[in-house]
Amino acid sequence: MKSSNRNLSRGDGRRLGNAALIAFMLGSLLLLSLLRARFSPIGKTGEAMKAEEQQGLRKGSAKIEETVDDATAASTEEEEEEIQPKATDTSTSGSSASVSTAAAVANHDQLPKPVCYETSRRSDTCEASGDVRVQGRTQTVHIRPLEKEWKVKPYCRKHDAFAQSHVKEWTLRPLSSSSPHCTVNSSGSGLTAFVLSTGGFTGNLFHDYTDVLIPAFITSRRFHGEVQFLVSSYKSWWTSRYLQIFQQLSNYEVLDIDADDEVRCYDKAVVGPTFHKELGVDASKTPSPGYSMVDFRAMLRQAFGLERAAAEPSGDRWDIRRRPRLLIISRKHTRAFLNERAMADMAMSLGFDVRVGEPDVSTDVGKFARLVNSADVMVGVHGAGLTNMLFLPAGAVLVQIVPYGGLEWLARGTFKEPSPDMRIHYLEYMIQLDETTLSEQYAKDDPVLRDPASIHKQGWDKLKTVYLDKQNVRPHLGRLKITFMEALKLLPHGRGQSN
């Protein structure tokens, strides 16, 4: 019995020790819990906090994406103060809603279905994959899968009501039992249909490139030729004018889609090109590895057979066999040079080989592009003709003659800011009061001459009528000579001296 009692006491001791250890551990856990409750958000479990943190990260990411996009859009459109309309969707109840860029990007990344989204304040783009049927006569794209009906005008000037009045609206509609059957079937080939419009302001060289051709390049380059251009508001003369560019971007014929009786089926459709900035490509917004205006200009050289990628002399220096060439962009009806001949003579006295060109709607694009590509310096009054800077070789110099009337902002946004991305030097010559014919049309104390800002406040139409439509210029040869000498110094291996 004594032995038995002694053994029981030892067992009880071990149990009591274990109990004490367990009690200590439980106490420690309780203390840790109290401390965590003290310093952690009240009422949230670890799982709840983890879920909330993940949700916050998602929201933060979406907010950052939206903020970056808005900031970029604002910087590229700083001169435009209009409230921009957004693309709208039409639900089965008939209500409409604006497209948020961040939400659209999120949908585009996460959902295996088409989505329309705002690519900039100037453009909306819709992308659809699956069963895609294009019915050109009705400007309709039938799609499966698609939950809502979307409407978009495929032209990059969505804020401009006048331009949009000349652009047909397209509808992306969910595929149903009443949808038409394919009559031309490209499904399974990997071919993408790309709907864009040549309505709006096409026919003006600047708008041809900034509203249509550069956005078309931005949007279609990633398809490496496996894309077919379906052109709405088709102009045969316009398409023929730029056919060589379209042929660089696509392996297929360009279609007048509004007049097409077929139901064309594709694996994917893009409706509406993407705009980045005036005469420009934002490489950071293009698919990896990215492309830029350097690539666009290389494509133009290929399209039109341009020989010069860079403005370089023969050998080490310019010589009599290859003098630097200066091209004067001539105008006849408004903002014309009244002393063009004298300007040419002065430039020749500096050692330039001078040429004069006057591009218009009837000008052969390829032929004029080759003339511009042969130039080392191009000079012209602000206007659509300066868009030919696209064909200048890298290292060349653009001299923009800015008309009188406080138009520095206009000159900057249209041609100055795009120059660096094209690797072109930029110089400016500001017309003074004694160099404009406006001084002959208005009294000295007239607001047109004395206070251009007051004319600007009356709106674009008034500004355009006075300072762009009514003005011709006579640059002072002494001042202009200094600008031309500066241009010479900027040329590769330029002599940097006058004769």
CSV table of N, CA, C and O in Angstrom, one decimal, residues 347-439:
chain,number,residue,atom,x,y,z
A,347,ALA,N,18.3,82.7,-98.7
A,347,ALA,CA,18.8,81.4,-98.2
A,347,ALA,C,19.9,80.9,-99.1
A,347,ALA,O,20.8,80.3,-98.7
A,348,MET,N,19.8,81.1,-100.4
A,348,MET,CA,20.8,80.7,-101.3
A,348,MET,C,22.2,81.4,-101.0
A,348,MET,O,23.2,80.8,-101.2
A,349,SER,N,22.1,82.7,-100.6
A,349,SER,CA,23.3,83.4,-100.3
A,349,SER,C,24.0,82.8,-99.1
A,349,SER,O,25.2,83.0,-98.9
A,350,LEU,N,23.3,82.0,-98.2
A,350,LEU,CA,23.9,81.3,-97.1
A,350,LEU,C,24.4,79.9,-97.5
A,350,LEU,O,25.0,79.3,-96.6
A,351,GLY,N,24.2,79.5,-98.7
A,351,GLY,CA,24.7,78.2,-99.1
A,351,GLY,C,23.7,77.2,-99.3
A,351,GLY,O,24.0,76.0,-99.5
A,352,PHE,N,22.4,77.5,-99.1
A,352,PHE,CA,21.4,76.5,-99.2
A,352,PHE,C,21.0,76.2,-100.7
A,352,PHE,O,21.1,77.2,-101.5
A,353,ASP,N,20.7,75.0,-101.0
A,353,ASP,CA,20.0,74.6,-102.2
A,353,ASP,C,18.6,74.8,-101.9
A,353,ASP,O,18.0,74.0,-101.1
A,354,VAL,N,17.9,75.8,-102.5
A,354,VAL,CA,16.5,76.1,-102.2
A,354,VAL,C,15.5,75.5,-103.1
A,354,VAL,O,15.7,75.6,-104.4
A,355,ARG,N,14.5,74.9,-102.6
A,355,ARG,CA,13.3,74.4,-103.4
A,355,ARG,C,12.1,75.0,-102.8
A,355,ARG,O,12.0,75.3,-101.6
A,356,VAL,N,11.0,75.1,-103.6
A,356,VAL,CA,9.7,75.7,-103.1
A,356,VAL,C,8.7,74.6,-103.5
A,356,VAL,O,8.6,74.1,-104.6
A,357,GLY,N,7.8,74.3,-102.6
A,357,GLY,CA,6.8,73.3,-102.8
A,357,GLY,C,5.4,73.8,-102.3
A,357,GLY,O,5.4,74.4,-101.2
A,358,GLU,N,4.4,73.5,-103.0
A,358,GLU,CA,3.0,73.9,-102.5
A,358,GLU,C,2.1,72.7,-102.5
A,358,GLU,O,1.4,72.4,-103.5
A,359,PRO,N,2.0,72.0,-101.4
A,359,PRO,CA,1.1,70.8,-101.3
A,359,PRO,C,-0.3,71.2,-101.2
A,359,PRO,O,-0.7,72.2,-100.6
A,360,ASP,N,-1.2,70.4,-101.8
A,360,ASP,CA,-2.6,70.6,-101.7
A,360,ASP,C,-3.3,69.2,-101.8
A,360,ASP,O,-2.6,68.2,-101.9
A,361,VAL,N,-4.6,69.2,-101.9
A,361,VAL,CA,-5.4,68.0,-101.9
A,361,VAL,C,-5.0,67.1,-103.1
A,361,VAL,O,-5.1,65.9,-103.1
A,362,SER,N,-4.7,67.8,-104.2
A,362,SER,CA,-4.4,67.1,-105.4
A,362,SER,C,-3.0,66.6,-105.6
A,362,SER,O,-2.6,65.9,-106.5
A,363,THR,N,-2.1,67.0,-104.6
A,363,THR,CA,-0.7,66.7,-104.7
A,363,THR,C,-0.5,65.2,-104.5
A,363,THR,O,-1.1,64.6,-103.6
A,364,ASP,N,0.4,64.6,-105.3
A,364,ASP,CA,0.7,63.2,-105.2
A,364,ASP,C,1.5,63.0,-103.9
A,364,ASP,O,2.6,63.6,-103.7
A,365,VAL,N,1.0,62.3,-102.9
A,365,VAL,CA,1.6,62.2,-101.6
A,365,VAL,C,3.0,61.7,-101.6
A,365,VAL,O,3.9,62.2,-101.0
A,366,GLY,N,3.2,60.6,-102.4
A,366,GLY,CA,4.5,60.0,-102.5
A,366,GLY,C,5.5,60.9,-103.1
A,366,GLY,O,6.7,61.0,-102.6
A,367,LYS,N,5.2,61.6,-104.1
A,367,LYS,CA,6.1,62.5,-104.8
A,367,LYS,C,6.5,63.6,-103.9
A,367,LYS,O,7.7,64.0,-103.8
A,368,PHE,N,5.5,64.2,-103.2
A,368,PHE,CA,5.8,65.3,-102.3
A,368,PHE,C,6.6,64.9,-101.1
A,368,PHE,O,7.5,65.5,-100.6
A,369,ALA,N,6.3,63.7,-100.6
A,369,ALA,CA,7.1,63.1,-99.5
A,369,ALA,C,8.5,62.9,-99.9
A,369,ALA,O,9.4,63.2,-99.0
A,370,ARG,N,8.8,62.5,-101.1
A,370,ARG,CA,10.2,62.4,-101.5
A,370,ARG,C,10.9,63.8,-101.6
A,370,ARG,O,12.1,63.9,-101.3
A,371,LEU,N,10.2,64.8,-102.0
A,371,LEU,CA,10.8,66.1,-102.0
A,371,LEU,C,11.1,66.6,-100.6
A,371,LEU,O,12.2,67.1,-100.3
A,372,VAL,N,10.2,66.4,-99.7
A,372,VAL,CA,10.4,66.8,-98.3
A,372,VAL,C,11.6,66.0,-97.7
A,372,VAL,O,12.4,66.5,-97.0
A,373,ASN,N,11.6,64.7,-98.0
A,373,ASN,CA,12.7,63.8,-97.5
A,373,ASN,C,14.1,64.3,-98.0
A,373,ASN,O,15.1,64.0,-97.3
A,374,SER,N,14.1,64.9,-99.1
A,374,SER,CA,15.4,65.4,-99.7
A,374,SER,C,15.9,66.7,-99.0
A,374,SER,O,17.0,67.1,-99.1
A,375,ALA,N,15.0,67.3,-98.2
A,375,ALA,CA,15.3,68.6,-97.5
A,375,ALA,C,16.0,68.4,-96.2
A,375,ALA,O,15.8,67.3,-95.5
A,376,ASP,N,16.9,69.3,-95.8
A,376,ASP,CA,17.5,69.4,-94.5
A,376,ASP,C,16.9,70.4,-93.6
A,376,ASP,O,16.9,70.2,-92.4
A,377,VAL,N,16.3,71.4,-94.2
A,377,VAL,CA,15.5,72.4,-93.4
A,377,VAL,C,14.2,72.6,-94.2
A,377,VAL,O,14.2,72.8,-95.4
A,378,MET,N,13.1,72.7,-93.4
A,378,MET,CA,11.8,73.0,-94.0
A,378,MET,C,11.2,74.2,-93.3
A,378,MET,O,11.2,74.2,-92.0
A,379,VAL,N,10.8,75.2,-94.0
A,379,VAL,CA,10.2,76.4,-93.4
A,379,VAL,C,8.8,76.7,-94.0
A,379,VAL,O,8.6,76.5,-95.2
A,380,GLY,N,7.9,77.1,-93.1
A,380,GLY,CA,6.6,77.4,-93.6
A,380,GLY,C,5.8,78.1,-92.5
A,380,GLY,O,6.1,78.0,-91.3
A,381,VAL,N,4.7,78.8,-92.9
A,381,VAL,CA,3.8,79.4,-92.0
A,381,VAL,C,3.0,78.4,-91.4
A,381,VAL,O,2.6,77.4,-92.0
A,382,HIS,N,2.6,78.6,-90.1
A,382,HIS,CA,1.7,77.6,-89.4
A,382,HIS,C,0.5,77.2,-90.3
A,382,HIS,O,-0.2,78.1,-90.8
A,383,GLY,N,0.3,75.9,-90.4
A,383,GLY,CA,-0.8,75.4,-91.3
A,383,GLY,C,-0.6,73.9,-91.5
A,383,GLY,O,0.5,73.4,-91.2
A,384,ALA,N,-1.6,73.4,-92.2
A,384,ALA,CA,-1.5,71.9,-92.4
A,384,ALA,C,-0.3,71.5,-93.2
A,384,ALA,O,0.1,70.3,-93.0
A,385,GLY,N,0.2,72.3,-94.1
A,385,GLY,CA,1.4,71.9,-94.9
A,385,GLY,C,2.6,71.5,-94.1
A,385,GLY,O,3.4,70.7,-94.5
A,386,LEU,N,2.7,72.0,-92.8
A,386,LEU,CA,3.8,71.7,-92.0
A,386,LEU,C,3.8,70.2,-91.5
A,386,LEU,O,4.8,69.7,-91.0
A,387,THR,N,2.6,69.6,-91.7
A,387,THR,CA,2.5,68.2,-91.3
A,387,THR,C,3.5,67.3,-92.1
A,387,THR,O,3.9,66.2,-91.7
A,388,ASN,N,4.0,67.9,-93.3
A,388,ASN,CA,5.0,67.2,-94.1
A,388,ASN,C,6.3,67.0,-93.3
A,388,ASN,O,7.2,66.3,-93.8
A,389,MET,N,6.4,67.6,-92.1
A,389,MET,CA,7.6,67.3,-91.3
A,389,MET,C,7.7,65.8,-91.0
A,389,MET,O,8.8,65.3,-90.7
A,390,LEU,N,6.7,65.0,-91.1
A,390,LEU,CA,6.7,63.6,-90.9
A,390,LEU,C,7.7,62.9,-91.9
A,390,LEU,O,8.2,61.9,-91.6
A,391,PHE,N,8.0,63.6,-93.0
A,391,PHE,CA,8.8,62.9,-94.0
A,391,PHE,C,10.3,63.4,-94.0
A,391,PHE,O,11.1,62.9,-94.7
A,392,LEU,N,10.5,64.4,-93.1
A,392,LEU,CA,11.9,64.9,-93.0
A,392,LEU,C,12.8,63.9,-92.4
A,392,LEU,O,12.4,63.1,-91.6
A,393,PRO,N,14.1,63.8,-92.8
A,393,PRO,CA,15.0,62.9,-92.2
A,393,PRO,C,15.3,63.3,-90.8
A,393,PRO,O,15.2,64.5,-90.4
A,394,ALA,N,15.7,62.3,-89.9
A,394,ALA,CA,16.1,62.6,-88.6
A,394,ALA,C,17.3,63.6,-88.6
A,394,ALA,O,18.2,63.5,-89.4
A,395,GLY,N,17.3,64.6,-87.7
A,395,GLY,CA,18.3,65.6,-87.6
A,395,GLY,C,18.1,66.8,-88.5
A,395,GLY,O,18.8,67.8,-88.4
A,396,ALA,N,17.0,66.8,-89.3
A,396,ALA,CA,16.6,67.9,-90.1
A,396,ALA,C,16.0,69.0,-89.1
A,396,ALA,O,15.8,68.8,-88.0
A,397,VAL,N,15.7,70.2,-89.7
A,397,VAL,CA,15.3,71.3,-88.9
A,397,VAL,C,13.9,71.8,-89.5
A,397,VAL,O,13.8,72.0,-90.7
A,398,LEU,N,12.9,71.9,-88.6
A,398,LEU,CA,11.7,72.6,-89.0
A,398,LEU,C,11.7,74.0,-88.5
A,398,LEU,O,11.9,74.2,-87.3
A,399,VAL,N,11.4,74.9,-89.4
A,399,VAL,CA,11.2,76.3,-89.0
A,399,VAL,C,9.8,76.7,-89.2
A,399,VAL,O,9.3,76.8,-90.3
A,400,GLN,N,9.0,76.9,-88.0
A,400,GLN,CA,7.6,77.3,-88.1
A,400,GLN,C,7.5,78.8,-88.0
A,400,GLN,O,8.0,79.4,-87.0
A,401,ILE,N,6.9,79.4,-89.0
A,401,ILE,CA,6.7,80.9,-89.0
A,401,ILE,C,5.3,81.1,-88.3
A,401,ILE,O,4.3,80.6,-88.8
A,402,VAL,N,5.3,81.7,-87.1
A,402,VAL,CA,4.1,81.8,-86.4
A,402,VAL,C,3.4,83.1,-86.7
A,402,VAL,O,4.0,84.2,-86.4
A,403,PRO,N,2.2,83.1,-87.2
A,403,PRO,CA,1.5,84.4,-87.6
A,403,PRO,C,1.3,85.3,-86.4
A,403,PRO,O,1.3,84.8,-85.2
A,404,TYR,N,1.0,86.5,-86.7
A,404,TYR,CA,0.7,87.5,-85.6
A,404,TYR,C,-0.6,87.2,-85.0
A,404,TYR,O,-1.5,86.7,-85.6
A,405,GLY,N,-0.7,87.4,-83.7
A,405,GLY,CA,-2.0,87.2,-83.0
A,405,GLY,C,-2.0,86.4,-81.8
A,405,GLY,O,-3.0,85.8,-81.4
A,406,GLY,N,-0.8,86.2,-81.1
A,406,GLY,CA,-0.8,85.4,-79.9
A,406,GLY,C,-1.1,83.9,-80.1
A,406,GLY,O,-1.8,83.3,-79.3
A,407,LEU,N,-0.5,83.4,-81.2
A,407,LEU,CA,-0.8,82.0,-81.6
A,407,LEU,C,0.3,81.0,-81.1
A,407,LEU,O,0.4,79.9,-81.6
A,408,GLU,N,1.1,81.5,-80.1
A,408,GLU,CA,2.2,80.6,-79.7
A,408,GLU,C,1.7,79.2,-79.2
A,408,GLU,O,2.3,78.2,-79.5
A,409,TRP,N,0.6,79.3,-78.5
A,409,TRP,CA,0.0,78.0,-77.9
A,409,TRP,C,-0.4,77.0,-79.0
A,409,TRP,O,-0.2,75.8,-78.9
A,410,LEU,N,-0.9,77.6,-80.1
A,410,LEU,CA,-1.4,76.8,-81.2
A,410,LEU,C,-0.1,76.2,-82.0
A,410,LEU,O,-0.1,75.0,-82.3
A,411,ALA,N,0.9,77.0,-82.2
A,411,ALA,CA,2.1,76.5,-82.8
A,411,ALA,C,2.8,75.5,-82.0
A,411,ALA,O,3.3,74.5,-82.5
A,412,ARG,N,2.7,75.6,-80.7
A,412,ARG,CA,3.4,74.7,-79.7
A,412,ARG,C,2.7,73.3,-79.8
A,412,ARG,O,3.4,72.3,-80.0
A,413,GLY,N,1.4,73.3,-79.7
A,413,GLY,CA,0.7,72.0,-79.6
A,413,GLY,C,0.7,71.2,-80.9
A,413,GLY,O,0.6,70.0,-80.8
A,414,THR,N,0.7,71.9,-82.0
A,414,THR,CA,0.5,71.2,-83.3
A,414,THR,C,1.9,70.7,-83.9
A,414,THR,O,1.9,69.6,-84.4
A,415,PHE,N,2.9,71.6,-83.8
A,415,PHE,CA,4.2,71.2,-84.5
A,415,PHE,C,5.4,71.2,-83.6
A,415,PHE,O,6.3,70.4,-83.8
A,416,LYS,N,5.5,72.1,-82.6
A,416,LYS,CA,6.6,72.2,-81.8
A,416,LYS,C,6.8,71.0,-80.9
A,416,LYS,O,7.8,70.3,-80.9
A,417,GLU,N,5.7,70.6,-80.1
A,417,GLU,CA,5.8,69.5,-79.2
A,417,GLU,C,6.0,68.1,-79.9
A,417,GLU,O,6.7,67.3,-79.3
A,418,PRO,N,5.4,67.9,-81.1
A,418,PRO,CA,5.7,66.6,-81.7
A,418,PRO,C,7.1,66.4,-82.3
A,418,PRO,O,7.5,65.3,-82.5
A,419,SER,N,7.9,67.5,-82.4
A,419,SER,CA,9.2,67.5,-83.1
A,419,SER,C,10.2,66.5,-82.4
A,419,SER,O,10.8,65.7,-83.1
A,420,PRO,N,10.4,66.6,-81.1
A,420,PRO,CA,11.4,65.8,-80.5
A,420,PRO,C,11.2,64.3,-80.7
A,420,PRO,O,12.1,63.5,-80.9
A,421,ASP,N,9.9,63.8,-80.6
A,421,ASP,CA,9.6,62.4,-80.8
A,421,ASP,C,10.0,62.0,-82.3
A,421,ASP,O,10.2,60.8,-82.5
A,422,MET,N,10.0,62.9,-83.2
A,422,MET,CA,10.4,62.6,-84.6
A,422,MET,C,11.9,62.8,-84.8
A,422,MET,O,12.3,62.6,-85.9
A,423,ARG,N,12.6,63.2,-83.8
A,423,ARG,CA,14.0,63.5,-83.8
A,423,ARG,C,14.3,64.6,-84.8
A,423,ARG,O,15.3,64.5,-85.6
A,424,ILE,N,13.5,65.6,-84.8
A,424,ILE,CA,13.6,66.8,-85.6
A,424,ILE,C,13.9,68.0,-84.8
A,424,ILE,O,13.3,68.2,-83.7
A,425,HIS,N,14.9,68.8,-85.2
A,425,HIS,CA,15.1,70.1,-84.5
A,425,HIS,C,14.0,71.1,-84.9
A,425,HIS,O,13.5,71.1,-86.0
A,426,TYR,N,13.7,72.0,-83.9
A,426,TYR,CA,12.6,72.9,-84.1
A,426,TYR,C,13.0,74.3,-83.8
A,426,TYR,O,13.7,74.6,-82.8
A,427,LEU,N,12.7,75.2,-84.8
A,427,LEU,CA,13.0,76.7,-84.6
A,427,LEU,C,11.7,77.4,-84.9
A,427,LEU,O,10.8,76.9,-85.7
A,428,GLU,N,11.6,78.6,-84.3
A,428,GLU,CA,10.3,79.4,-84.4
A,428,GLU,C,10.7,80.8,-84.9
A,428,GLU,O,11.7,81.4,-84.4
A,429,TYR,N,9.9,81.3,-85.7
A,429,TYR,CA,10.0,82.7,-86.1
A,429,TYR,C,8.7,83.4,-85.9
A,429,TYR,O,7.7,83.0,-86.5
A,430,MET,N,8.6,84.4,-85.0
A,430,MET,CA,7.4,85.0,-84.6
A,430,MET,C,7.2,86.3,-85.5
A,430,MET,O,8.0,87.2,-85.6
A,431,ILE,N,6.1,86.3,-86.2
A,431,ILE,CA,5.7,87.5,-87.1
A,431,ILE,C,5.4,88.7,-86.2
A,431,ILE,O,4.5,88.5,-85.3
A,432,GLN,N,6.0,89.8,-86.4
A,432,GLN,CA,5.8,91.0,-85.7
A,432,GLN,C,4.7,91.9,-86.4
A,432,GLN,O,4.3,91.6,-87.6
A,433,LEU,N,4.3,92.9,-85.8
A,433,LEU,CA,3.2,93.7,-86.3
A,433,LEU,C,3.5,94.4,-87.7
A,433,LEU,O,2.7,94.5,-88.5
A,434,ASP,N,4.8,94.7,-87.9
A,434,ASP,CA,5.2,95.3,-89.1
A,434,ASP,C,5.4,94.3,-90.2
A,434,ASP,O,5.8,94.6,-91.3
A,435,GLU,N,5.2,93.0,-89.9
A,435,GLU,CA,5.4,91.9,-90.9
A,435,GLU,C,4.1,91.3,-91.4
A,435,GLU,O,4.1,90.3,-92.1
A,436,THR,N,3.0,91.8,-90.9
A,436,THR,CA,1.7,91.2,-91.2
A,436,THR,C,0.8,92.1,-91.9
A,436,THR,O,0.8,93.3,-91.7
A,437,THR,N,0.0,91.6,-92.9
A,437,THR,CA,-1.0,92.4,-93.6
A,437,THR,C,-2.1,92.9,-92.7
A,437,THR,O,-2.9,93.8,-93.1
A,438,LEU,N,-2.2,92.3,-91.5
A,438,LEU,CA,-3.3,92.8,-90.6
A,438,LEU,C,-3.1,94.3,-90.3
A,438,LEU,O,-4.1,95.0,-90.0
A,439,SER,N,-1.9,94.7,-90.2
A,439,SER,CA,-1.6,96.1,-89.9
A,439,SER,C,-2.1,97.0,-91.0
A,439,SER,O,-2.2,98.2,-90.7
